[in-house]
Amino acid sequence: MRTLILTAASALLMAACATTPKAANPQDIFLARLNALCGQRFEGRVVTTDAADADFASSRLVMHVRDCAPDEVGIPFAVGEDRSRRWVVTRTDAGLRLKHDHRDPAGEIHGYHMYGGDTAGPGTAERQEFPVDSESIAQFVAGGAEVSTTNVWAVEVHPGRMFAYELRRPSGRFLRVEFDLTRPVAE
């Protein structure tokens, strides 16, 4: 009888282990949340107070989630009439990557281009951080922007509420733009 009970308990335990769902990867959830916004535009505002961001703070800020695929999402970011910026979030073998694609109105690369970084950890389903990568550091040094060699960018997605983009530096530099996901805007 005891053997039968132990055998039944073992079988139940094994069945429970086999049916326990595997914890979802927060980066997979994050990318899926970005993809869920595909095709939509949202207006944002600067919520930090750094004087360096006065132009951003006084301009209309609009992001457009487009160029969506399971492993990559492109998000053009317009600052007033300036449509030269695009954020690109890509899945890599080790995590996620954020790059900043800058082009002039004709589509030609201008200034700093495809700079950014890769996640250093799993982050959360709501927030991913991207420390500056070595290629971007080399680009900043070559262009005389050494101050940017310690950048850490972050992107947040809070479904049905808010999307945020951040830039931080240990020197105290902090820019945060929040977009209202409750009110998509027309083109």
mmCIF file of C-alpha atoms in Angstrom:
data_model
loop_
_atom_site.group_PDB
_atom_site.id
_atom_site.type_symbol
_atom_site.label_atom_id
_atom_site.label_comp_id
_atom_site.label_asym_id
_atom_site.label_seq_id
_atom_site.Cartn_x
_atom_site.Cartn_y
_atom_site.Cartn_z
ATOM 1 C CA MET A 1 0.000 0.000 0.000
ATOM 2 C CA ARG A 2 2.804 2.394 0.946
ATOM 3 C CA THR A 3 4.568 1.668 -2.365
ATOM 4 C CA LEU A 4 1.357 2.373 -4.257
ATOM 5 C CA ILE A 5 0.940 5.733 -2.469
ATOM 6 C CA LEU A 6 4.575 6.700 -3.126
ATOM 7 C CA THR A 7 4.234 5.685 -6.764
ATOM 8 C CA ALA A 8 1.032 7.720 -7.139
ATOM 9 C CA ALA A 9 2.590 10.732 -5.380
ATOM 10 C CA SER A 10 5.654 10.535 -7.634
ATOM 11 C CA ALA A 11 3.473 10.328 -10.731
ATOM 12 C CA LEU A 12 1.452 13.359 -9.612
ATOM 13 C CA LEU A 13 4.629 15.321 -8.885
ATOM 14 C CA MET A 14 6.103 14.476 -12.278
ATOM 15 C CA ALA A 15 2.848 15.409 -14.012
ATOM 16 C CA ALA A 16 2.755 18.728 -12.169
ATOM 17 C CA CYS A 17 6.323 19.488 -13.209
ATOM 18 C CA ALA A 18 5.573 18.603 -16.801
ATOM 19 C CA THR A 19 2.553 20.912 -16.951
ATOM 20 C CA THR A 20 3.996 23.850 -15.020
ATOM 21 C CA PRO A 21 4.389 26.633 -17.565
ATOM 22 C CA LYS A 22 7.888 27.836 -18.211
ATOM 23 C CA ALA A 23 8.409 31.409 -17.055
ATOM 24 C CA ALA A 24 8.176 33.746 -20.002
ATOM 25 C CA ASN A 25 11.298 35.640 -21.031
ATOM 26 C CA PRO A 26 10.725 39.324 -20.143
ATOM 27 C CA GLN A 27 12.470 40.401 -23.358
ATOM 28 C CA ASP A 28 10.063 38.290 -25.441
ATOM 29 C CA ILE A 29 7.123 39.923 -23.662
ATOM 30 C CA PHE A 30 8.675 43.374 -24.118
ATOM 31 C CA LEU A 31 9.152 42.880 -27.870
ATOM 32 C CA ALA A 32 5.612 41.492 -28.193
ATOM 33 C CA ARG A 33 4.294 44.593 -26.420
ATOM 34 C CA LEU A 34 6.136 46.799 -28.906
ATOM 35 C CA ASN A 35 4.698 44.792 -31.796
ATOM 36 C CA ALA A 36 1.201 45.157 -30.328
ATOM 37 C CA LEU A 37 1.520 48.923 -30.950
ATOM 38 C CA CYS A 38 2.426 48.445 -34.615
ATOM 39 C CA GLY A 39 0.917 50.969 -37.003
ATOM 40 C CA GLN A 40 -0.001 53.434 -34.273
ATOM 41 C CA ARG A 41 1.306 56.943 -33.530
ATOM 42 C CA PHE A 42 1.458 58.548 -30.121
ATOM 43 C CA GLU A 43 2.227 62.037 -28.907
ATOM 44 C CA GLY A 44 4.678 62.532 -26.071
ATOM 45 C CA ARG A 45 6.237 65.124 -23.850
ATOM 46 C CA VAL A 46 9.533 65.673 -22.102
ATOM 47 C CA VAL A 47 8.996 65.014 -18.384
ATOM 48 C CA THR A 48 12.528 65.907 -17.225
ATOM 49 C CA THR A 49 13.814 69.430 -16.678
ATOM 50 C CA ASP A 50 17.324 69.533 -18.160
ATOM 51 C CA ALA A 51 17.861 72.856 -19.965
ATOM 52 C CA ALA A 52 19.662 70.922 -22.732
ATOM 53 C CA ASP A 53 16.265 69.564 -23.785
ATOM 54 C CA ALA A 54 14.490 72.906 -24.254
ATOM 55 C CA ASP A 55 14.088 72.341 -28.016
ATOM 56 C CA PHE A 56 12.540 68.922 -27.432
ATOM 57 C CA ALA A 57 10.304 70.229 -24.648
ATOM 58 C CA SER A 58 8.930 73.033 -26.838
ATOM 59 C CA SER A 59 8.314 70.802 -29.885
ATOM 60 C CA ARG A 60 5.555 68.390 -30.768
ATOM 61 C CA LEU A 61 6.938 64.881 -30.151
ATOM 62 C CA VAL A 62 5.401 61.970 -32.059
ATOM 63 C CA MET A 63 6.503 58.355 -32.268
ATOM 64 C CA HIS A 64 5.176 55.952 -34.899
ATOM 65 C CA VAL A 65 5.538 52.238 -34.210
ATOM 66 C CA ARG A 66 6.056 50.618 -37.600
ATOM 67 C CA ASP A 67 8.431 48.339 -39.494
ATOM 68 C CA CYS A 68 7.282 45.542 -37.199
ATOM 69 C CA ALA A 69 8.545 41.960 -37.261
ATOM 70 C CA PRO A 70 8.828 39.304 -34.551
ATOM 71 C CA ASP A 71 12.524 40.123 -33.999
ATOM 72 C CA GLU A 72 12.692 43.849 -34.847
ATOM 73 C CA VAL A 73 10.600 46.981 -34.455
ATOM 74 C CA GLY A 74 11.389 50.358 -36.040
ATOM 75 C CA ILE A 75 9.974 53.462 -34.363
ATOM 76 C CA PRO A 76 10.373 56.802 -36.145
ATOM 77 C CA PHE A 77 10.486 59.697 -33.658
ATOM 78 C CA ALA A 78 9.569 63.182 -34.894
ATOM 79 C CA VAL A 79 10.637 66.304 -33.026
ATOM 80 C CA GLY A 80 8.507 69.045 -34.539
ATOM 81 C CA GLU A 81 9.151 68.940 -38.284
ATOM 82 C CA ASP A 82 12.431 67.040 -37.799
ATOM 83 C CA ARG A 83 11.797 63.446 -38.837
ATOM 84 C CA SER A 84 15.442 62.358 -38.913
ATOM 85 C CA ARG A 85 15.263 59.997 -35.915
ATOM 86 C CA ARG A 86 14.259 56.349 -35.728
ATOM 87 C CA TRP A 87 14.700 53.907 -32.854
ATOM 88 C CA VAL A 88 15.298 50.282 -33.818
ATOM 89 C CA VAL A 89 14.832 47.508 -31.230
ATOM 90 C CA THR A 90 16.187 44.136 -32.370
ATOM 91 C CA ARG A 91 16.386 40.702 -30.779
ATOM 92 C CA THR A 92 19.929 39.305 -30.627
ATOM 93 C CA ASP A 93 21.243 35.923 -29.488
ATOM 94 C CA ALA A 94 22.066 37.481 -26.106
ATOM 95 C CA GLY A 95 19.068 39.801 -25.572
ATOM 96 C CA LEU A 96 17.821 43.025 -27.152
ATOM 97 C CA ARG A 97 19.585 45.851 -28.956
ATOM 98 C CA LEU A 98 18.570 49.508 -29.321
ATOM 99 C CA LYS A 99 20.022 51.554 -32.166
ATOM 100 C CA HIS A 100 19.395 55.149 -33.225
ATOM 101 C CA ASP A 101 19.017 55.492 -36.999
ATOM 102 C CA HIS A 102 19.557 59.127 -38.104
ATOM 103 C CA ARG A 103 18.932 60.192 -41.710
ATOM 104 C CA ASP A 104 18.245 63.420 -43.567
ATOM 105 C CA PRO A 105 14.970 64.005 -45.483
ATOM 106 C CA ALA A 106 16.425 62.260 -48.566
ATOM 107 C CA GLY A 107 17.167 59.152 -46.487
ATOM 108 C CA GLU A 108 20.924 59.731 -46.432
ATOM 109 C CA ILE A 109 22.850 58.962 -43.249
ATOM 110 C CA HIS A 110 23.861 62.085 -41.371
ATOM 111 C CA GLY A 111 25.671 62.775 -38.129
ATOM 112 C CA TYR A 112 25.916 59.981 -35.609
ATOM 113 C CA HIS A 113 24.159 56.890 -36.950
ATOM 114 C CA MET A 114 23.167 53.466 -35.655
ATOM 115 C CA TYR A 115 24.579 54.140 -32.215
ATOM 116 C CA GLY A 116 23.146 52.461 -29.126
ATOM 117 C CA GLY A 117 23.716 49.339 -27.104
ATOM 118 C CA ASP A 118 22.656 45.878 -26.013
ATOM 119 C CA THR A 119 20.855 44.803 -22.872
ATOM 120 C CA ALA A 120 23.191 43.590 -20.128
ATOM 121 C CA GLY A 121 20.503 41.562 -18.340
ATOM 122 C CA PRO A 122 16.948 40.288 -18.831
ATOM 123 C CA GLY A 123 15.278 43.537 -17.743
ATOM 124 C CA THR A 124 11.533 43.330 -17.229
ATOM 125 C CA ALA A 125 8.519 42.993 -19.476
ATOM 126 C CA GLU A 126 7.989 46.744 -18.923
ATOM 127 C CA ARG A 127 11.553 48.141 -19.054
ATOM 128 C CA GLN A 128 14.759 47.369 -20.945
ATOM 129 C CA GLU A 129 18.071 49.209 -20.490
ATOM 130 C CA PHE A 130 20.748 49.522 -23.161
ATOM 131 C CA PRO A 131 24.264 50.573 -22.065
ATOM 132 C CA VAL A 132 26.375 52.126 -24.831
ATOM 133 C CA ASP A 133 28.250 49.530 -26.915
ATOM 134 C CA SER A 134 31.876 49.626 -28.065
ATOM 135 C CA GLU A 135 30.999 50.524 -31.682
ATOM 136 C CA SER A 136 29.025 53.538 -30.474
ATOM 137 C CA ILE A 137 31.804 54.585 -28.096
ATOM 138 C CA ALA A 138 34.260 54.542 -31.019
ATOM 139 C CA GLN A 139 31.824 56.605 -33.123
ATOM 140 C CA PHE A 140 31.352 59.167 -30.332
ATOM 141 C CA VAL A 141 35.099 59.474 -29.679
ATOM 142 C CA ALA A 142 35.825 59.888 -33.410
ATOM 143 C CA GLY A 143 33.164 62.591 -33.622
ATOM 144 C CA GLY A 144 34.292 64.476 -30.527
ATOM 145 C CA ALA A 145 31.287 63.497 -28.393
ATOM 146 C CA GLU A 146 33.188 61.781 -25.570
ATOM 147 C CA VAL A 147 30.443 62.847 -23.138
ATOM 148 C CA SER A 148 28.184 60.227 -24.806
ATOM 149 C CA THR A 149 30.540 57.300 -24.104
ATOM 150 C CA THR A 150 28.734 56.521 -20.837
ATOM 151 C CA ASN A 151 25.178 56.679 -22.192
ATOM 152 C CA VAL A 152 22.542 54.272 -20.968
ATOM 153 C CA TRP A 153 19.253 54.319 -22.834
ATOM 154 C CA ALA A 154 16.031 52.763 -21.596
ATOM 155 C CA VAL A 155 12.708 52.023 -23.227
ATOM 156 C CA GLU A 156 9.528 51.235 -21.315
ATOM 157 C CA VAL A 157 6.209 49.847 -22.520
ATOM 158 C CA HIS A 158 3.254 49.901 -20.134
ATOM 159 C CA PRO A 159 0.370 48.552 -22.271
ATOM 160 C CA GLY A 160 -2.675 50.759 -22.477
ATOM 161 C CA ARG A 161 -0.914 53.489 -20.532
ATOM 162 C CA MET A 162 2.553 54.762 -21.454
ATOM 163 C CA PHE A 163 5.690 54.308 -23.572
ATOM 164 C CA ALA A 164 8.898 55.987 -22.380
ATOM 165 C CA TYR A 165 12.322 56.681 -23.867
ATOM 166 C CA GLU A 166 15.230 57.644 -21.616
ATOM 167 C CA LEU A 167 18.833 58.747 -21.883
ATOM 168 C CA ARG A 168 21.010 58.792 -18.744
ATOM 169 C CA ARG A 169 24.652 59.485 -18.033
ATOM 170 C CA PRO A 170 26.493 59.088 -14.715
ATOM 171 C CA SER A 171 27.408 62.781 -15.008
ATOM 172 C CA GLY A 172 23.806 63.617 -14.183
ATOM 173 C CA ARG A 173 22.399 63.995 -17.713
ATOM 174 C CA PHE A 174 18.827 62.718 -17.824
ATOM 175 C CA LEU A 175 16.230 62.959 -20.596
ATOM 176 C CA ARG A 176 12.889 61.189 -20.370
ATOM 177 C CA VAL A 177 10.073 61.411 -22.906
ATOM 178 C CA GLU A 178 6.721 59.786 -22.123
ATOM 179 C CA PHE A 179 4.096 58.967 -24.743
ATOM 180 C CA ASP A 180 0.398 58.560 -23.957
ATOM 181 C CA LEU A 181 -0.708 55.144 -25.251
ATOM 182 C CA THR A 182 -4.355 55.845 -24.409
ATOM 183 C CA ARG A 183 -4.678 58.340 -27.263
ATOM 184 C CA PRO A 184 -3.274 57.318 -30.655
ATOM 185 C CA VAL A 185 -2.892 60.279 -32.995
ATOM 186 C CA ALA A 186 -3.600 60.571 -36.715
ATOM 187 C CA GLU A 187 -0.827 61.101 -39.235
#
